[in-house]
Coordinates of C-alpha atoms in Angstrom, one line a residue:
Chain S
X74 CA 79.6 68.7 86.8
X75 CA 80.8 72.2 87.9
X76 CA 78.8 74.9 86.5
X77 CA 79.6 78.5 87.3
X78 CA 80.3 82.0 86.1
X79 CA 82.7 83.9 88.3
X80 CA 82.9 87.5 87.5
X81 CA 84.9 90.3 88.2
X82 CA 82.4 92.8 88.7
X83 CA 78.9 92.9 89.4
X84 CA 78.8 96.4 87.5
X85 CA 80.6 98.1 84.4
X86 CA 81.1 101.7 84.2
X87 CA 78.3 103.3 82.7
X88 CA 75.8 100.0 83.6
X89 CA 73.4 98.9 85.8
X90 CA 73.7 95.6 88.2
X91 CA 74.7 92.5 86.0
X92 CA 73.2 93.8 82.9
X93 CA 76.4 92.9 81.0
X94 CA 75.6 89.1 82.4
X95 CA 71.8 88.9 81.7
X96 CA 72.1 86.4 78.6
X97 CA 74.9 84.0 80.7
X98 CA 72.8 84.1 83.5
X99 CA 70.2 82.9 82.1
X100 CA 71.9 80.4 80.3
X101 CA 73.1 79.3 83.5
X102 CA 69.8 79.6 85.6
X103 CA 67.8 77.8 82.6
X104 CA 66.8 74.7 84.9
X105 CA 65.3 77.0 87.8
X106 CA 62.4 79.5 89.2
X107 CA 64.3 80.1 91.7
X108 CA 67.9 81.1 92.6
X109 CA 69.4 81.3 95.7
X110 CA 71.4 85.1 97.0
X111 CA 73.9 84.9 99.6
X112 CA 74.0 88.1 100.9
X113 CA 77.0 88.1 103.6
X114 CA 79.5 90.2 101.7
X115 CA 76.6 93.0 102.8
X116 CA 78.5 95.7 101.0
X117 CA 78.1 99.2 102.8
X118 CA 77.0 97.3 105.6
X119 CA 73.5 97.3 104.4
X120 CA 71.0 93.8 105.8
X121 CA 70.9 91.3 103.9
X122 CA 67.3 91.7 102.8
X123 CA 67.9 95.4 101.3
X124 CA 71.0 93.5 99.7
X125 CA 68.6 90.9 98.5
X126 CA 66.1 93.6 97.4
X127 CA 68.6 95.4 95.3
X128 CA 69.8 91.9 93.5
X129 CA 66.5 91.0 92.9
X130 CA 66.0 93.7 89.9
X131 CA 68.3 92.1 88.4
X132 CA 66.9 88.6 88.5
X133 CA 63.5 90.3 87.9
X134 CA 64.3 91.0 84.3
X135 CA 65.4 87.3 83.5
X136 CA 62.3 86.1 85.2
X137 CA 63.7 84.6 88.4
X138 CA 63.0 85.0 91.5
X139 CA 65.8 85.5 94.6
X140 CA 65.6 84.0 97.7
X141 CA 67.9 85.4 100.5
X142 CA 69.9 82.1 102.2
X143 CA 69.6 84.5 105.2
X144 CA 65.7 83.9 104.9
X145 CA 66.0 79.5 105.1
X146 CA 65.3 78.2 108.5
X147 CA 68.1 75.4 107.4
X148 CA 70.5 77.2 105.0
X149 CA 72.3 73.9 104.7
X150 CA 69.7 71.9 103.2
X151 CA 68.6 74.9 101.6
X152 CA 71.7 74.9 99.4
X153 CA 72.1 71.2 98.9
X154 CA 68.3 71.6 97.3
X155 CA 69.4 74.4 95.8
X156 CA 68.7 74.6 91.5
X157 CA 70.6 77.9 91.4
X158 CA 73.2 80.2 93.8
X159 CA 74.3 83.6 93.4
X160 CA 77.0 85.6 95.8
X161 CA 76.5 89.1 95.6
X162 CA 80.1 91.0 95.9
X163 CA 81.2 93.3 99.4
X164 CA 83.7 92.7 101.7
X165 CA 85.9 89.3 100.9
X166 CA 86.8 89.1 104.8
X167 CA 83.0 89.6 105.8
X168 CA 82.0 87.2 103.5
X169 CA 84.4 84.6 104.5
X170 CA 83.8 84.9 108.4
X171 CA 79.9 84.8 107.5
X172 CA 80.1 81.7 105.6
X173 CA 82.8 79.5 108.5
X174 CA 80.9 81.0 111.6
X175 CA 77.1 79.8 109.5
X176 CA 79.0 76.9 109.1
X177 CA 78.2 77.4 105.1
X178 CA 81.5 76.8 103.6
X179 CA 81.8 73.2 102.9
X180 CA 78.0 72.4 102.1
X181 CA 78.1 75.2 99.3
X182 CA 81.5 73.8 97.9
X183 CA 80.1 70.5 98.0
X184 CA 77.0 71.8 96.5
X185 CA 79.1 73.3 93.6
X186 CA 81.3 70.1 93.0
X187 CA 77.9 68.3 92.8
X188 CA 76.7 70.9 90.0
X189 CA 74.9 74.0 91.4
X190 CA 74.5 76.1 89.1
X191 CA 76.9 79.5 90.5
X192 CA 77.0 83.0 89.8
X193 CA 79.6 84.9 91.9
X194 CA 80.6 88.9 91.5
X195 CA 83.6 90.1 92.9
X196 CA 83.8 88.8 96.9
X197 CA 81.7 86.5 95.2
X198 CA 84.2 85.2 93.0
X199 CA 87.2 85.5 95.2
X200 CA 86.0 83.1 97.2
X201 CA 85.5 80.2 93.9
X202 CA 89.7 80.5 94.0
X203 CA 91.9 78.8 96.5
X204 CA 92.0 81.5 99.2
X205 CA 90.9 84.8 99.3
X206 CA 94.9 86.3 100.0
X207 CA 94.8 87.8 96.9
X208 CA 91.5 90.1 97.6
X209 CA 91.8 94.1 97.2
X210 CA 89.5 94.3 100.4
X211 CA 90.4 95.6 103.4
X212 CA 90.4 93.3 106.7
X213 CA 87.4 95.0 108.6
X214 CA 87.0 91.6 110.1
X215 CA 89.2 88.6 111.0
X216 CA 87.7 85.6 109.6
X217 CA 88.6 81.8 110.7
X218 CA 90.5 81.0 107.7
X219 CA 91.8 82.3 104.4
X220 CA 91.1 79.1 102.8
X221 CA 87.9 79.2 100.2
X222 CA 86.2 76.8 98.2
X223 CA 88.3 75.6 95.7
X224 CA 86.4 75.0 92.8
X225 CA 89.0 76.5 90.2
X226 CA 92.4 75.8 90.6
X227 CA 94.0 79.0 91.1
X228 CA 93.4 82.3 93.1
X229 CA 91.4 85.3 91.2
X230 CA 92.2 88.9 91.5
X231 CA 89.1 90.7 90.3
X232 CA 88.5 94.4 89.7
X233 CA 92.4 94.2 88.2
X234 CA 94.2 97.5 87.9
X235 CA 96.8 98.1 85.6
X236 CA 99.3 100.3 87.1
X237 CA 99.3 103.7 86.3
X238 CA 102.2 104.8 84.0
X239 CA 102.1 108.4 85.4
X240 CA 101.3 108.0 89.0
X241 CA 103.4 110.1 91.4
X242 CA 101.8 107.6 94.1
X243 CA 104.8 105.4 96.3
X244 CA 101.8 102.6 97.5
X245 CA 101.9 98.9 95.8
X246 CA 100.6 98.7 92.4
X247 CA 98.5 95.9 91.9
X248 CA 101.0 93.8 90.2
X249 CA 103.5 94.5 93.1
X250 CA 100.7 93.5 95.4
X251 CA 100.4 90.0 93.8
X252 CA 104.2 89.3 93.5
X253 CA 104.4 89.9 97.0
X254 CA 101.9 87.0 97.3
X255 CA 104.1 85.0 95.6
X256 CA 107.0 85.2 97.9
X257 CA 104.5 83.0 99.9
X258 CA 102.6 81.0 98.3
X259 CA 102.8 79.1 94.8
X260 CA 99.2 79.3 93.8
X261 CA 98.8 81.2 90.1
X262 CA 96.1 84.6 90.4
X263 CA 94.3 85.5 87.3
X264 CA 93.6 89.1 87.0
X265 CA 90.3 90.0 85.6
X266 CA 89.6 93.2 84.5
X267 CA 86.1 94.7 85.1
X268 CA 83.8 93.3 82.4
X269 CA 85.8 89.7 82.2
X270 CA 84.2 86.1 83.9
X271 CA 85.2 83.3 83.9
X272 CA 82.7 80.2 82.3
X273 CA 82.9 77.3 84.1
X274 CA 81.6 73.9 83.1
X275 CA 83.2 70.8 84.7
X276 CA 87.2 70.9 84.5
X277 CA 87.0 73.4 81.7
X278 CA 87.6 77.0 82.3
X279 CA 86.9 79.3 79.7
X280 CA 88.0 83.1 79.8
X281 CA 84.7 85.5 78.7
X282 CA 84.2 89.0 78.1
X283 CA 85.7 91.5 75.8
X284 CA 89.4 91.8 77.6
X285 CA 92.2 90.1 78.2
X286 CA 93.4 88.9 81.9
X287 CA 96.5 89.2 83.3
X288 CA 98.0 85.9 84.7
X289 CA 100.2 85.3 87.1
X290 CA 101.9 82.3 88.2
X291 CA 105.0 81.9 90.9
X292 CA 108.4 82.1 89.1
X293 CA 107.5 83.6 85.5
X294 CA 106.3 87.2 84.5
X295 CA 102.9 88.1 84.2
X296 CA 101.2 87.5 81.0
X297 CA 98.0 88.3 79.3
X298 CA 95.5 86.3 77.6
X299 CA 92.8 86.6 75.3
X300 CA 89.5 86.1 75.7
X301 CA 88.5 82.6 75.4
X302 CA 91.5 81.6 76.7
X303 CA 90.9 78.0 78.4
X304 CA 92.9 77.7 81.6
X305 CA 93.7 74.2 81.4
X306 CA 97.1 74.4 82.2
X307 CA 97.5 75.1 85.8
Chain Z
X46 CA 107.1 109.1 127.9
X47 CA 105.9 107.9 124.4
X48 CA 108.3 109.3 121.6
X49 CA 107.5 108.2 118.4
X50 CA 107.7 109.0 114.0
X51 CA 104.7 107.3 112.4
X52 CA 104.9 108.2 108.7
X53 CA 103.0 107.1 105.6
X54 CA 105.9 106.2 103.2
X55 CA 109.6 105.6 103.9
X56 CA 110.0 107.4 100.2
X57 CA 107.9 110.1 98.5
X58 CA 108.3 110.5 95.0
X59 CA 110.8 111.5 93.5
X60 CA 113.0 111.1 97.0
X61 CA 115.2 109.0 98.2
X62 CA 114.6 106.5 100.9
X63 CA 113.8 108.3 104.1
X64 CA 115.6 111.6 102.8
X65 CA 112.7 113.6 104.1
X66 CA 112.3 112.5 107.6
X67 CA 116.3 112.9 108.1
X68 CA 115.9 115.9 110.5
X69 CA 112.9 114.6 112.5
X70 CA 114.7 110.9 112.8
X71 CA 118.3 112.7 113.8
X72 CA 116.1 114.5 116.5
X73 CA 114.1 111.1 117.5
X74 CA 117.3 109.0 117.4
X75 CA 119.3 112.0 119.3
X76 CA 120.3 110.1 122.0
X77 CA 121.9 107.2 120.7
X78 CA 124.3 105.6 118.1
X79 CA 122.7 102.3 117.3
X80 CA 118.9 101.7 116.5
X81 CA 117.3 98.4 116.2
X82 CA 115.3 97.4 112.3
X83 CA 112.5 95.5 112.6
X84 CA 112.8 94.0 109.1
X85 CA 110.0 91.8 109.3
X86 CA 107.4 93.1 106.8
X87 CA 110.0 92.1 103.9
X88 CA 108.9 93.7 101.1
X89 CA 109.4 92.0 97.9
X90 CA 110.3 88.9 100.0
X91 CA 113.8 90.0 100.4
X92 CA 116.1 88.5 103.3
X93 CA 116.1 90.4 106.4
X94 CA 119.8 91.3 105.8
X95 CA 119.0 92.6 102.6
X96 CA 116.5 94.8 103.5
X97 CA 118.8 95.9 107.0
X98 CA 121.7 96.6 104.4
X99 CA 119.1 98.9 102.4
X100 CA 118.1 100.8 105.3
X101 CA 121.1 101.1 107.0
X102 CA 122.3 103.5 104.1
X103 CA 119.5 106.2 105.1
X104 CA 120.8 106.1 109.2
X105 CA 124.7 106.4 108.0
X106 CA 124.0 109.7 106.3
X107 CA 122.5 110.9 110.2
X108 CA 125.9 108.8 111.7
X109 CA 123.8 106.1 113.4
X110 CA 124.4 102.3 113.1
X111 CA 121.4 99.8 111.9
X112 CA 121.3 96.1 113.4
X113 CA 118.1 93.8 112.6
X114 CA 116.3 92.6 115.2
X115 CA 116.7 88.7 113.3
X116 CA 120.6 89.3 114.2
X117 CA 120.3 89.0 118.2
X118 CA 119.9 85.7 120.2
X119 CA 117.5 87.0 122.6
X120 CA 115.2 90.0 120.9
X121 CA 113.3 90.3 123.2
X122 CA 116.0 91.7 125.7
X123 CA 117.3 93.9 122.7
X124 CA 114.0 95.6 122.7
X125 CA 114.0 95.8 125.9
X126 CA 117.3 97.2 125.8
X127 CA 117.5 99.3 122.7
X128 CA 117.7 103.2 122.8
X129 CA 115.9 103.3 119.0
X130 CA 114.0 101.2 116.9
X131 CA 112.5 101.6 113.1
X132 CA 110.3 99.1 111.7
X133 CA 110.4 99.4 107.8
X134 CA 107.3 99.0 105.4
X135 CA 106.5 96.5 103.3
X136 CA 103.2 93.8 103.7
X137 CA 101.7 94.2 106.9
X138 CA 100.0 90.4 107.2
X139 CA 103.7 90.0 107.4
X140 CA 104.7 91.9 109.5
X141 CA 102.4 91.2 111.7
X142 CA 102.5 87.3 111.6
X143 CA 106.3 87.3 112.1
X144 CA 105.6 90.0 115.8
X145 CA 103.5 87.2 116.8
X146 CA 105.2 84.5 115.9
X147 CA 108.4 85.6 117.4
X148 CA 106.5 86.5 120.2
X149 CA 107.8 90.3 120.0
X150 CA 104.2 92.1 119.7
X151 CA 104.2 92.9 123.2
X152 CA 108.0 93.1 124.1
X153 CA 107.5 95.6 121.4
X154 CA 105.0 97.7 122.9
X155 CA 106.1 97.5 126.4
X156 CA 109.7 98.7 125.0
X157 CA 107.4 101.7 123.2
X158 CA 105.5 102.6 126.1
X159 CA 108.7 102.9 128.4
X160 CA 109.8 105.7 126.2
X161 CA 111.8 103.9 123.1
X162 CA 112.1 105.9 120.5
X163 CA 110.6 104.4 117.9
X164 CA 110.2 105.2 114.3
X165 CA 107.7 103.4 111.4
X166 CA 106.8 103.8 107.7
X167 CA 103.8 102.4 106.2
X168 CA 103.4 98.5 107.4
X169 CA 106.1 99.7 110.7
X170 CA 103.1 102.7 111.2
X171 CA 100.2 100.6 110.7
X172 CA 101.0 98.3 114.0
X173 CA 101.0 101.6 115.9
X174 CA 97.4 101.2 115.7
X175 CA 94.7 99.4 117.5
X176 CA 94.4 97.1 115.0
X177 CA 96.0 95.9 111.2
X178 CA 92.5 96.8 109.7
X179 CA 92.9 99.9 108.2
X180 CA 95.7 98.5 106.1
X181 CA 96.0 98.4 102.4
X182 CA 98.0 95.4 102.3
X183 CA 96.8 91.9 100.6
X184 CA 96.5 89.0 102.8
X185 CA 99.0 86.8 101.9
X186 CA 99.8 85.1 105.3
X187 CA 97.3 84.0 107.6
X188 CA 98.7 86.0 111.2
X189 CA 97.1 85.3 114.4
X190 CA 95.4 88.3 115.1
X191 CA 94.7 91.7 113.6
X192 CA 95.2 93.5 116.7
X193 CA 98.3 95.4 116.5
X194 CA 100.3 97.9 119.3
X195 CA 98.1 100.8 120.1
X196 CA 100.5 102.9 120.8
X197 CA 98.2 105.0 119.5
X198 CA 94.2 104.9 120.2
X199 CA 93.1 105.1 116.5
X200 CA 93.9 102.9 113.4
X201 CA 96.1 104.4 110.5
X202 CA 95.6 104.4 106.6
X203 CA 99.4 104.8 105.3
X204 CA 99.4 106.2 101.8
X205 CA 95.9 107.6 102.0
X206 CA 94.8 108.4 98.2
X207 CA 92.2 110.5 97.5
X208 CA 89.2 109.5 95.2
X209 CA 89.8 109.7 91.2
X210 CA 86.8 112.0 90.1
X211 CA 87.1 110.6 86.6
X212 CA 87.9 107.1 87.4
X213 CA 85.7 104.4 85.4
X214 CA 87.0 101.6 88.0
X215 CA 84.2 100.3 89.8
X216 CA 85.7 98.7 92.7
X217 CA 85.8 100.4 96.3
X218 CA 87.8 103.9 96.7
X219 CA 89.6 104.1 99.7
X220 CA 87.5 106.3 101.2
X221 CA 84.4 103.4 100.6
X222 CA 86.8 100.7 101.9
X223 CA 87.0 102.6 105.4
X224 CA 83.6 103.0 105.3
X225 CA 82.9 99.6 105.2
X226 CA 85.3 99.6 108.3
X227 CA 83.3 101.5 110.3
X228 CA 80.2 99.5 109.7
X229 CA 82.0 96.8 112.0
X230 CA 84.1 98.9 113.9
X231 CA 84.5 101.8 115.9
X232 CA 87.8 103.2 116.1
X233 CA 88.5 106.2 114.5
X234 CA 90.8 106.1 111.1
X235 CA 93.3 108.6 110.4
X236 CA 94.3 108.8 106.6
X237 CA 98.0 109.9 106.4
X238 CA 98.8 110.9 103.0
X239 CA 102.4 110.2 101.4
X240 CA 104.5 113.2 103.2
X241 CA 102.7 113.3 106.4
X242 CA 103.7 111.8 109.5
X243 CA 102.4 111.7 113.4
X244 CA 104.8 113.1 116.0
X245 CA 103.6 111.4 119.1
X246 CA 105.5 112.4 121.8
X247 CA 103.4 111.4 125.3
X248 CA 99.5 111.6 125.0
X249 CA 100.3 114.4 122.3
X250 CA 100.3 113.4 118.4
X251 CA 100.8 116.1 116.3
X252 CA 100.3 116.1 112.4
X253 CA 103.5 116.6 110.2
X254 CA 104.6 117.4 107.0
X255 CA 103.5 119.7 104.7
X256 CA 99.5 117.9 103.8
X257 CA 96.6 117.8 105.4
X258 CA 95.1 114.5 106.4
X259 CA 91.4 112.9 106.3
X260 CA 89.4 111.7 109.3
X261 CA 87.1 109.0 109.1
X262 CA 84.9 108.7 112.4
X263 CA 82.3 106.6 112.8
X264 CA 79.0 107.9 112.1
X265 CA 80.5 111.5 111.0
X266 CA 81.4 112.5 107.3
X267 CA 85.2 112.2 106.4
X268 CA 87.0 115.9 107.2
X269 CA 90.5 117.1 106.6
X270 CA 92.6 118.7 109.5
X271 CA 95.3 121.2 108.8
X272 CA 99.6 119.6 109.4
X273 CA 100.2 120.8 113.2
X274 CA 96.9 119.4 114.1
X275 CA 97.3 117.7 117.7
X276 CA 94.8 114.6 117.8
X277 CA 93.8 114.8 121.8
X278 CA 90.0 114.6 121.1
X279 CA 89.7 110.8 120.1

């Protein structure tokens, strides 16, 4: 049974790192010792063991301890052993070339469908949807494919921006952004705001978090929904 | 001899389309009566005789005829043979796919480098680049590579925005986002804010309009050069 929390942000405004999830985390990582970091989105650039370093705090405080997937001399029996997986957020594009070039993108989706407990934070949530076409990130690198690993079925646009009422600016607003999307493709993209996840536990999918997302689906305008909204329908 | 308008936005607030480049397009396009559109970044997923139609009322008011590049049987010889071209903005992952597919990338380029004047907003600017990577575009087609004209030997960020000092959004400023660039890459970034354009005329490129611009170099801090700035030193 699928078993994940995929969240828009790793950090709230005025937080520290995944405070705002420390109760759902451990209610998701109550089987384990140990959880699992995948560290490719390596935001800023930094190695993956500062990247693990600064994750770990977090874990600290719910009493787990984080093992870089970097560190595994076989990361693909590592994650098929796996208890627990957590995918830290970055660059969606670096993340996604890291996990087809190590060859990691189909033994952590199968690991997932199988019931690995999953914790993902912004690139590490955009890459639970469909593809990652509807990321904010830019395309520092090109990666192999768009395609992710599928386990909800629908894209995710997290960090979503409502556009400004009073901006002067002539760029895309975000909601432009994702219509344009949908010139191409037909897959829905659920907008969640920073401090939204999404609770999954088999089929069900279970909007969390004290705001509403914005939905969008090919053919209809966008719509909100409250929190604890199931998204059963797509 | 090079001879090229790269701008940041076809339409600056308030503005109509292309209004403010009309001097420095009558000058580009002095030479002839017909330029070429290059409609292919189809914003809003609007036909390419739509968005030719939309354009072509900007180059009546300077007495020149439009024709899409989509109307001609062999486009590559009408690059080869056009006396103008303008490439319009919209998504540049589309953009970009369709020069590739229609195997006009390089006819393109050769055409640019043998002196066509050629004129680009926003996704038509950010193939004047050495590479699509700079864009703020989302992904939403997978194109076959991110390399893109280099007509110019630095990468462009159309519709640069400056940080918000009291934003509460936690994902990456654009400033952060080119960062992350340059952690992978090494060509230089030039940040061209809505209002600014690049007169490239030979190996010189000179700054336009009436904003400064921010440079991003790898392994230096960001820093703003003056309009009438010639960028020889990359």
């Amino acid at each position: 049974m699928k078993n994940l929390i995929i969240a828009s942000t790793s950090t709230v405004y005025g937080g520290e790192y995944l405070d705002y999830l420390t109760e759902e985390m451990s209610e998701l990582f109550k089987d384990t010792e140990e959880v699992i970091f995948i560290p490719y989105a390596r935001p800023g650039g930094i190695s993956h063991d500062e990247y693990t370093a600064k994750a770990s705090k977090a874990f600290d405080k719910i009493g787990k301890k984080l093992v870089g997937l970097h560190t595994f001399n076989n990361p693909v029996e590592a994650l098929k052993n796996a208890k627990g997986a957590f995918t830290g957020g970055g660059n969606t594009f670096v993340l996604v070339n890291s996990l087809y070039r190590l060859e990691l993108m189909q033994p952590l989706r199968e690991a997932i469908f199988n019931g690995l407990p999953y914790m993902g934070t912004s690139a590490g949530s955009n890459i639970c949807g469909v593809s990652m076409q509807t990321t904010n990130d830019m395309p520092i690198i090109y990666p192999p494919s768009f395609k992710t690993l599928g386990v909800i079925p629908f894209n995710l646009n997290p960090h979503y921006l409502d556009p400004e009422p009073n901006s002067k600016h002539m760029g895309e607003t975000r909601e432009t952004r994702i219509a344009e999307f949908h010139t191409l493709n037909t897959v829905p993209v659920v907008g969640l705001r920073e401090g939204s996840w999404l609770r999954v536990k088999g089929d069900e999918i279970i909007l969390k978090g004290e705001l509403k997302a914005r939905v969008f689906e090919q053919g209809k305008n966008p719509y909100e929904v409250e929190t604890g909204t199931e998204f059963s329908n797509f």
